[in-house]
C-alpha positions as CSV (number, residue, x, y, z in Angstrom):
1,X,0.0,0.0,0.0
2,X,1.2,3.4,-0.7
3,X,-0.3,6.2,1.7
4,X,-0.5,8.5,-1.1
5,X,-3.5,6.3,-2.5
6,X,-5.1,6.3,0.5
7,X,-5.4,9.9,0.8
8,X,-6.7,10.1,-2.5
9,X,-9.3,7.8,-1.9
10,X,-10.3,9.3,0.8
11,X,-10.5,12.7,-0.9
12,X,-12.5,11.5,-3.6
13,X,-15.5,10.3,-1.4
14,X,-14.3,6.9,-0.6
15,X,-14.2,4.2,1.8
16,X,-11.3,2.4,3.2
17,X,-11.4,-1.2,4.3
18,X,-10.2,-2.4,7.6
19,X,-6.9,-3.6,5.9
20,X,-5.8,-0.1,4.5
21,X,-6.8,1.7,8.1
22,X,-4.8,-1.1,9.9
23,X,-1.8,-0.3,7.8
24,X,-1.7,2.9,7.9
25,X,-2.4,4.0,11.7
26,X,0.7,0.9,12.2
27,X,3.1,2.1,10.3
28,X,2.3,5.3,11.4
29,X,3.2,4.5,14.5
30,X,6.6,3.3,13.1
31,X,7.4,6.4,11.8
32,X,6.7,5.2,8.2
33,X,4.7,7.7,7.5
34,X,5.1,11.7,7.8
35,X,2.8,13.8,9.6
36,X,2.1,16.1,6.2
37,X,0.8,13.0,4.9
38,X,-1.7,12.0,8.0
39,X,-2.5,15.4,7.7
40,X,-3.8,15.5,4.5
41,X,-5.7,12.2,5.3
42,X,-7.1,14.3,8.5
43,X,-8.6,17.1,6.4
44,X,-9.8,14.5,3.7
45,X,-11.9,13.0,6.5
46,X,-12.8,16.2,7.8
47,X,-14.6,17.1,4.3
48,X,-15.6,13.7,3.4
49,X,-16.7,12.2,6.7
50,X,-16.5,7.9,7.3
51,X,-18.9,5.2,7.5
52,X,-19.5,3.7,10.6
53,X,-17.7,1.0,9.8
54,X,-14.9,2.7,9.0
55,X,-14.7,4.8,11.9
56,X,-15.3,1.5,14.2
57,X,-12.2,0.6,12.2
58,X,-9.8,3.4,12.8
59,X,-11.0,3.3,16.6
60,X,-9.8,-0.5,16.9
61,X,-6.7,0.5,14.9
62,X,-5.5,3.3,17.6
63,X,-7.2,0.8,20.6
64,X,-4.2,-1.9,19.0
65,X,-1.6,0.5,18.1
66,X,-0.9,0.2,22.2
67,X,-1.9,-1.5,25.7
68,X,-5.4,-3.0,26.8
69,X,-6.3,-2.8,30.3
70,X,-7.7,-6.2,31.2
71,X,-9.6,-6.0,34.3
72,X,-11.1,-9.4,34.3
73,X,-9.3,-10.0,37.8
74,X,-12.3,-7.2,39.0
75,X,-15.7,-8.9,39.7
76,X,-19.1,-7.5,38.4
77,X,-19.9,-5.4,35.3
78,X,-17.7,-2.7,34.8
79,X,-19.1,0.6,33.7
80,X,-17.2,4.2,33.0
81,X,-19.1,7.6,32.1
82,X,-17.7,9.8,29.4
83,X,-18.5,13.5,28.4
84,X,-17.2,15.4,25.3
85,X,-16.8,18.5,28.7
86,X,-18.3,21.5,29.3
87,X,-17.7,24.4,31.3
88,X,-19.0,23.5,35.2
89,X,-19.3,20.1,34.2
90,X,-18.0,18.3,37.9
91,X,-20.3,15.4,37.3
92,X,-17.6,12.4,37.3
93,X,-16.6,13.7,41.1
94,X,-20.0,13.3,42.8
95,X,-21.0,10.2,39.9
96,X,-18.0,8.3,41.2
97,X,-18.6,7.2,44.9
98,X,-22.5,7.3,44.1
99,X,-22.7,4.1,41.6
100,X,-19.7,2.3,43.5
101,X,-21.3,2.8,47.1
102,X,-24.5,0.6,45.0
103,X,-22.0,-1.9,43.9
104,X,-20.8,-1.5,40.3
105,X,-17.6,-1.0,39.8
106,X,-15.9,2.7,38.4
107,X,-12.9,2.1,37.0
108,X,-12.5,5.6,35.9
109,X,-9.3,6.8,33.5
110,X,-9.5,10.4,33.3
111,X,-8.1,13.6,31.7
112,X,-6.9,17.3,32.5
113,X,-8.8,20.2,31.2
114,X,-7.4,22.3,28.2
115,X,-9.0,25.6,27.0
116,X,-12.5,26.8,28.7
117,X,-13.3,23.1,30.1
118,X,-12.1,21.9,33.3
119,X,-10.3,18.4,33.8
120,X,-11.9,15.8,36.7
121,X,-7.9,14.9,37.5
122,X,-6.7,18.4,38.1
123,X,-10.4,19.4,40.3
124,X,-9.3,16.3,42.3
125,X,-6.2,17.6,42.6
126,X,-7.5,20.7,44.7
127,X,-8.1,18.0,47.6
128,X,-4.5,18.0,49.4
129,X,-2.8,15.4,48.9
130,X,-4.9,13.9,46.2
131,X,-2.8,11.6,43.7
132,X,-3.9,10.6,40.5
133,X,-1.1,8.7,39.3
134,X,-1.3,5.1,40.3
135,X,0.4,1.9,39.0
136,X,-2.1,-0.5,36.6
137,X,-1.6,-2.7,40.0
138,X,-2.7,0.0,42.2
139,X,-5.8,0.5,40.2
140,X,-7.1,-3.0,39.8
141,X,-6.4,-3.3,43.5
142,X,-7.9,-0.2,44.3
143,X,-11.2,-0.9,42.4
144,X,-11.6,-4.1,43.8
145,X,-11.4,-3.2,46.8
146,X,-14.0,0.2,47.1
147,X,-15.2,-0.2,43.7
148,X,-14.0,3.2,42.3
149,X,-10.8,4.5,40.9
150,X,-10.1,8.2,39.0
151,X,-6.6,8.5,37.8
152,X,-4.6,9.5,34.4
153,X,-3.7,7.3,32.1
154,X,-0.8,5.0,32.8
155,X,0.8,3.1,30.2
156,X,0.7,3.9,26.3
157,X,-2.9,3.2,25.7
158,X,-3.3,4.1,22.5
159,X,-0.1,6.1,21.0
160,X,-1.9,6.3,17.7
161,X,-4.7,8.5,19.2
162,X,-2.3,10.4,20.8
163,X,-0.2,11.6,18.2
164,X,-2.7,12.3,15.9
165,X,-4.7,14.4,18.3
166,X,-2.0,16.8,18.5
167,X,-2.0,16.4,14.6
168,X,-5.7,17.6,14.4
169,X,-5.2,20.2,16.9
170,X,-3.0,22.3,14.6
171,X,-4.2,21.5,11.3
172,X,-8.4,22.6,12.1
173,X,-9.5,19.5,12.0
174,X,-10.2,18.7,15.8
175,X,-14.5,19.1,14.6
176,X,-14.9,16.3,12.6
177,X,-18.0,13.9,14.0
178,X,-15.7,10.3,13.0
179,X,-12.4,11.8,14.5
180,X,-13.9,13.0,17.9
181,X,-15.4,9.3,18.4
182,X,-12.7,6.9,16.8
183,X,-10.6,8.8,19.0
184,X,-12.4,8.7,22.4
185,X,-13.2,5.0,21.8
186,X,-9.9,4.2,21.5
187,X,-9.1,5.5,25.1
188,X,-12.2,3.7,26.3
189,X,-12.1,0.6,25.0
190,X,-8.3,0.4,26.3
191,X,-9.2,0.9,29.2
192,X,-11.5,-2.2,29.7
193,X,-14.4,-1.6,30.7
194,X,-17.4,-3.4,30.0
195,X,-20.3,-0.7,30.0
196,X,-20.3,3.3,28.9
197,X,-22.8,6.4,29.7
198,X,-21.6,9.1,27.5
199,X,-22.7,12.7,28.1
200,X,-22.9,14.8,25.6
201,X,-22.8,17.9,25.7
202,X,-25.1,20.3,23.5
203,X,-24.5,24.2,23.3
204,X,-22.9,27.5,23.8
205,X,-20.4,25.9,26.0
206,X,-19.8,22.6,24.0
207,X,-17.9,21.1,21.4
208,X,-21.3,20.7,19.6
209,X,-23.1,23.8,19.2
210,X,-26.4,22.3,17.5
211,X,-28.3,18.7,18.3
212,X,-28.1,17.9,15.1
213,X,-24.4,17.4,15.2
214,X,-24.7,16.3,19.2
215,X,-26.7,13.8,18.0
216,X,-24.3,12.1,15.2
217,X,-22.0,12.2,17.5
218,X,-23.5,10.6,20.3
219,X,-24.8,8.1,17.6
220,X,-20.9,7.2,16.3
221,X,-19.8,6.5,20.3
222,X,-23.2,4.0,20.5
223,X,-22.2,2.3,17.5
224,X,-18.4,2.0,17.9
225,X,-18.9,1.0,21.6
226,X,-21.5,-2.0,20.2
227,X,-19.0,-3.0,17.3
228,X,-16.4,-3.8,20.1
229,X,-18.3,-5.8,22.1
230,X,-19.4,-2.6,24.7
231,X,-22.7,-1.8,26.2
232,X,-23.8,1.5,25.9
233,X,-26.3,4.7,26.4
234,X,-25.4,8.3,25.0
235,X,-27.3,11.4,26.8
236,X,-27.7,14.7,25.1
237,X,-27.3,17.4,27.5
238,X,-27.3,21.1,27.6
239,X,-24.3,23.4,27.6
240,X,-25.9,26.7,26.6
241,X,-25.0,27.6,30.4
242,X,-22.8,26.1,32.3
243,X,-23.8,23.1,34.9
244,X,-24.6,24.0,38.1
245,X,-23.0,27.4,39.9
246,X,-19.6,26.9,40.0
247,X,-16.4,26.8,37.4
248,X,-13.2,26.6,38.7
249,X,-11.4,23.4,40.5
250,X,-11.4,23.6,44.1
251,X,-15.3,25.1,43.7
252,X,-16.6,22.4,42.0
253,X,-14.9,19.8,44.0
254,X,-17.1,22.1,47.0
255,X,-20.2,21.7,45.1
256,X,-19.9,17.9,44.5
257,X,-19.6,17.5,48.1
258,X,-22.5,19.4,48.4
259,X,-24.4,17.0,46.2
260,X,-23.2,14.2,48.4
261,X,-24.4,15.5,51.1
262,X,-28.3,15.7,49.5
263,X,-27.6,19.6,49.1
264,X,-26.3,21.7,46.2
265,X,-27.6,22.6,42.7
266,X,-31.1,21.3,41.1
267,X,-29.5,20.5,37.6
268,X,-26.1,18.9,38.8
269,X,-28.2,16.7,41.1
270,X,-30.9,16.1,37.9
271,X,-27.9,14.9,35.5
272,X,-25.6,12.9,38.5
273,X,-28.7,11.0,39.6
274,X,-29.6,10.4,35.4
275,X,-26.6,9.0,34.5
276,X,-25.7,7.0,38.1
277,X,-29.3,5.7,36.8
278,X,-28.3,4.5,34.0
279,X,-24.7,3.3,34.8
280,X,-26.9,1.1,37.3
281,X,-28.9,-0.3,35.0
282,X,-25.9,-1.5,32.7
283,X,-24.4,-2.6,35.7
284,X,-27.0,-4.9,36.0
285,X,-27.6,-3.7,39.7
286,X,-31.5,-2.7,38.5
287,X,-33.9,-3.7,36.7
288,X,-35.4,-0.8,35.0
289,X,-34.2,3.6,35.4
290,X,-37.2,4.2,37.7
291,X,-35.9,1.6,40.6
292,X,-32.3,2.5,39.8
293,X,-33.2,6.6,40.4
294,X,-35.0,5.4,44.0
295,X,-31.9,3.5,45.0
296,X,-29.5,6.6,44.2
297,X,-31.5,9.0,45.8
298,X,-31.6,6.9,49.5
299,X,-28.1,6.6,48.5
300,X,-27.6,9.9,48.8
301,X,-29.9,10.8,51.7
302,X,-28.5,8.0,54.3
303,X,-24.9,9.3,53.4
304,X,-23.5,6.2,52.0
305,X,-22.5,8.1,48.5
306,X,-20.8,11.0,50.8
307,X,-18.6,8.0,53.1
308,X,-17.5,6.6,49.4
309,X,-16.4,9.9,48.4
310,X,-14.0,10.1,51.9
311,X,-13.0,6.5,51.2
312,X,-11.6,6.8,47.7
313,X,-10.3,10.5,48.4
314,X,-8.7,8.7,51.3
315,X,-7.5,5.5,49.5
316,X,-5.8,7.9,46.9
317,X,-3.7,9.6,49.7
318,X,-6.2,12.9,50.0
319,X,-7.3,14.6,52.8
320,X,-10.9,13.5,53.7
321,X,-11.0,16.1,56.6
322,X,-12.4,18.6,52.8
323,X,-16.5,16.9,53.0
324,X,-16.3,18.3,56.6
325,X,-14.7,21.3,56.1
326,X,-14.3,22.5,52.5
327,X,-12.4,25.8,53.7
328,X,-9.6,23.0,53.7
329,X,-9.9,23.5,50.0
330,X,-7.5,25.7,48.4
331,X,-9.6,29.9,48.5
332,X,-8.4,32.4,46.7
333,X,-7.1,35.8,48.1
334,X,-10.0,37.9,46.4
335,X,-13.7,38.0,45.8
336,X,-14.9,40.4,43.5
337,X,-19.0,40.8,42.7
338,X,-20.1,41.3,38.9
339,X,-23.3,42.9,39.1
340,X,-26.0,43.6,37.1
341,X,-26.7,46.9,35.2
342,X,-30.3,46.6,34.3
343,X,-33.6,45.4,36.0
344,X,-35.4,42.1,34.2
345,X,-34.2,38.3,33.7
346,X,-31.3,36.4,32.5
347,X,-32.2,35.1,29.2
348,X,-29.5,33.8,28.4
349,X,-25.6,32.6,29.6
350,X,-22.4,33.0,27.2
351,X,-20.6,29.5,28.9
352,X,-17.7,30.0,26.5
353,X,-16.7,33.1,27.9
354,X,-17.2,32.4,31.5
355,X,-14.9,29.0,30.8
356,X,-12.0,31.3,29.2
357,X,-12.9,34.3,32.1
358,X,-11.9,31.5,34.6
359,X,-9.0,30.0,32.1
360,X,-7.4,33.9,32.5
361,X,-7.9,34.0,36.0
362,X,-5.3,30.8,36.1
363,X,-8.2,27.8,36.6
364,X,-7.6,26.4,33.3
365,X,-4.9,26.1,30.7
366,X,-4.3,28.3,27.6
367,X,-1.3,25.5,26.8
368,X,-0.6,22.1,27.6
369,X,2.5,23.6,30.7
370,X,0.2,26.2,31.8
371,X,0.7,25.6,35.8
372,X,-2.8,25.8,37.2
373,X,-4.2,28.4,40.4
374,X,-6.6,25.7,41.6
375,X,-8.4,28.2,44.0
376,X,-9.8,30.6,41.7
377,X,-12.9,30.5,39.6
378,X,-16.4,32.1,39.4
379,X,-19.5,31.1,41.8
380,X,-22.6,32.0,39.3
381,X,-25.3,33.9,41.4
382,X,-27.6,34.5,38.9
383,X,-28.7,31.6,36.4
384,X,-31.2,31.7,32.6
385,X,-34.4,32.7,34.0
386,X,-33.4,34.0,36.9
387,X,-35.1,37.4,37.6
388,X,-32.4,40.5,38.8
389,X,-32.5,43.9,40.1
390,X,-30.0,46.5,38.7
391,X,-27.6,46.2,41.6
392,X,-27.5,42.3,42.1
393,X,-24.6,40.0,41.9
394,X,-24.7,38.3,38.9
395,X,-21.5,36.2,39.8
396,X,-18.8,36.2,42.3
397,X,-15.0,36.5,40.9
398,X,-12.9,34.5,43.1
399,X,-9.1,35.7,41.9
400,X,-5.4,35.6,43.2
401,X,-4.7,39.0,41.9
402,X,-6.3,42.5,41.9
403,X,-5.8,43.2,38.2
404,X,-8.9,41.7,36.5
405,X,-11.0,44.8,35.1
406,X,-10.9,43.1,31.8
407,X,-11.8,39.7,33.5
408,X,-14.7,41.3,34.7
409,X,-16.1,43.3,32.2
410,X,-16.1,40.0,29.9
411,X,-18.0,37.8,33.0
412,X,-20.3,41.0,33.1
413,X,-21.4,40.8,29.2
414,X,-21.6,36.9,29.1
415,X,-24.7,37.6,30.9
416,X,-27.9,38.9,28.7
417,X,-30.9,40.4,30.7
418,X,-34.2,41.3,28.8
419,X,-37.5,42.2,29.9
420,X,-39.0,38.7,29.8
421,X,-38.3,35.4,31.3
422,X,-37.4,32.4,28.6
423,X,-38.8,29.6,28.0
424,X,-37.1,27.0,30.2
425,X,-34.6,24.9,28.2
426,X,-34.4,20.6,29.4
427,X,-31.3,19.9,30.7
428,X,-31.4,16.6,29.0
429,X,-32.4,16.5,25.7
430,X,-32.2,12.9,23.7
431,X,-30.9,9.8,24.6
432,X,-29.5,7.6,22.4
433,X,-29.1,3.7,22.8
């Protein structure tokens, strides 16, 4: 085979078979191949899109370009949660300890944030003491043991993936449906387990703006996930503001404790009881969503979800003493209001620029070495359909240095207030077997 060829065909509207995608992401891998010509394959797909099968194809090609995770030593049905991220989206941290306290194994792989969306590893890392780097032995010890795990990826699970994600991220070609799920597959299935909830995220603060595309995409995880042999349910959800009232790393690790403890936010409560729901239900610890929702909510009302949250934040070498006392938590030096300049309601929430507000401010990374302030952020006071006084706090900066006017100003005009309420928006929208 000749990569040249392959490119072509691609860029003519074809399809390429198992054998030409095998070859190419292998000797890819062993340097056979340039980047300028992967590339041009990239942007091929990006105009031409792939057929399912194909796409299941170049998924199993990056899963068995590296390790598999077998964690057949681990008893029961093992079931991980993915979402493409959003900005306020702490769901994995409260998720966790919930489905594990009711007996399905987590064993969760995880990632750092880059851009406007925040990573689960580096909120967990706001905890003192927190580690998220554990041997393969650790892990498979660790989730046999409490049932729950979070940590990076160890090993070279899927080098493939790897290096061409950095490809697509400088030749604008990241937003292509087939590339986004061949690619978070390939993690997923390496990492063994037996069941997936994918969240999706839909909106103004997402990866897909419209539901159209949401929905293709959620669609392509299904089908690759049933190809290899992996149960799965995709939920559409909404981003056009961001989930519940905090973004920022040691805030949102606040408000997940406050969700453990029966307390915090109606829509991160809504989406963490959802998809613990359904992770049950794949688990095969309930029959049908209704039963599984009952036994989540006395889950979190007789405090067995908030003890599972201090026993993996203690089995990871954390300090537990933070569901007591989240002033433990690292707080940042300032707190500065953003209020409202005109009487009527919030109609609608620019999540984008809140997610790059708290990205200046230090909570997120403009580059892969940015060193992270993991105390600031923004506490949202004022939510879409949310009625306000000229006057109010819309949100509360919470910043290391004095110097934000700018920071400010843009947190002030992400918020639109008109004269009427909107319509209210579902927080989940589709799901997708």
């Amino acid at each position: 085979m000749r990569m040249v060829d392959l490119i072509a065909k691609k860029r003519d509207g074809g399809t390429l078979t198992k054998a030409e995608i095998d070859w190419m992401i292998t000797e890819y891998v062993k340097d056979n191949i340039p980047d300028y010509q992967v590339s041009a394959f990239l942007m091929a797909t990006y105009f031409n899109g792939m057929e399912d099968a194909e796409q299941a194809d170049l998924a199993f090609a990056m899963l068995n370009s590296g390790d598999r995770l077998n964690l057949d030593e681990i008893p029961g049905i093992k079931v991980d949660k993915h979402s493409t991220g959003g900005v306020g989206d702490k769901i994995s941290i409260p998720l966790t300890p919930l489905v594990a306290c009711l007996g399905v194994p987590i064993p969760m792989i995880s990632g750092r944030g880059l851009g406007h969306t925040g990573g689960t590893l580096d909120k967990l890392e706001s905890i003192p003491g927190f580690n998220v780097h554990e041997t393969e032995a650790e892990f498979k010890a660790q989730v046999k043991d409490i049932g729950q795990a979070i940590i990076s990826s160890s090993g070279d699970m899927a080098p493939a993936d790897r290096r061409i994600y950095a490809l697509r991220d400088v030749t604008a070609t990241v937003e292509s449906i087939p590339l986004i799920a061949s690619s978070i597959m390939s993690k997923k299935i390496a990492s063994g387990t037996n069941a997936l909830v994918f969240d999706v995220k839909v909106g103004n603060g997402a990866f897909m703006k419209t539901q159209a595309d949401a929905e293709k995409l959620a669609r392509a995880l299904v089908a690759i996930g049933h190809a290899a042999g992996v149960d799965g349910v995709a939920l559409l959800t909404d981003m056009n503001q961001p989930l519940g009232v905090t973004i920022g790393n040691s805030l949102e690790i606040a408000e997940s404790i406050a969700i453990l403890k029966n307390r915090g936010p109606k829509d991160v409560r809504e989406l963490t009881l959802t998809l613990a729901a359904h992770m049950l239900v794949l688990g095969k610890r309930a029959e049908s969503l209704e039963v599984a929702l009952g036994m989540c909510e006395d889950a979190l009302k007789d405090g067995r979800a908030l003890r599972a949250f201090k026993q993996l934040i203690e089995r990871q070498g954390g300090d537990s003493r933070v569901v007591d006392d989240p002033t433990r938590l690292p707080q940042a030096q300032y707190k500065v209001p953003v209020v409202a300049q005109a009487d009527g309601y919030v109609t609608a929430i620019d999540s984008n620029a809140l997610g790059i507000a708290v990205m200046q401010l230090g909570g997120g990374r403009a580059t892969k070495d940015s060193v992270l302030d993991l105390a600031v952020g923004l506490v949202l006071h004022k939510k879409v359909g949310t009625p306000v006084t000229a006057g109010d706090t819309l949100a509360m900066i919470h910043a290391d240095s004095e110097d934000i006017d700018a920071i400010e100003q843009a947190v002030q005009q992400a918020f639109t207030i008109g004269p009427d309420a909107p319509e209210k928006a579902p927080l989940i929208k589709q799901i997708i077997k």
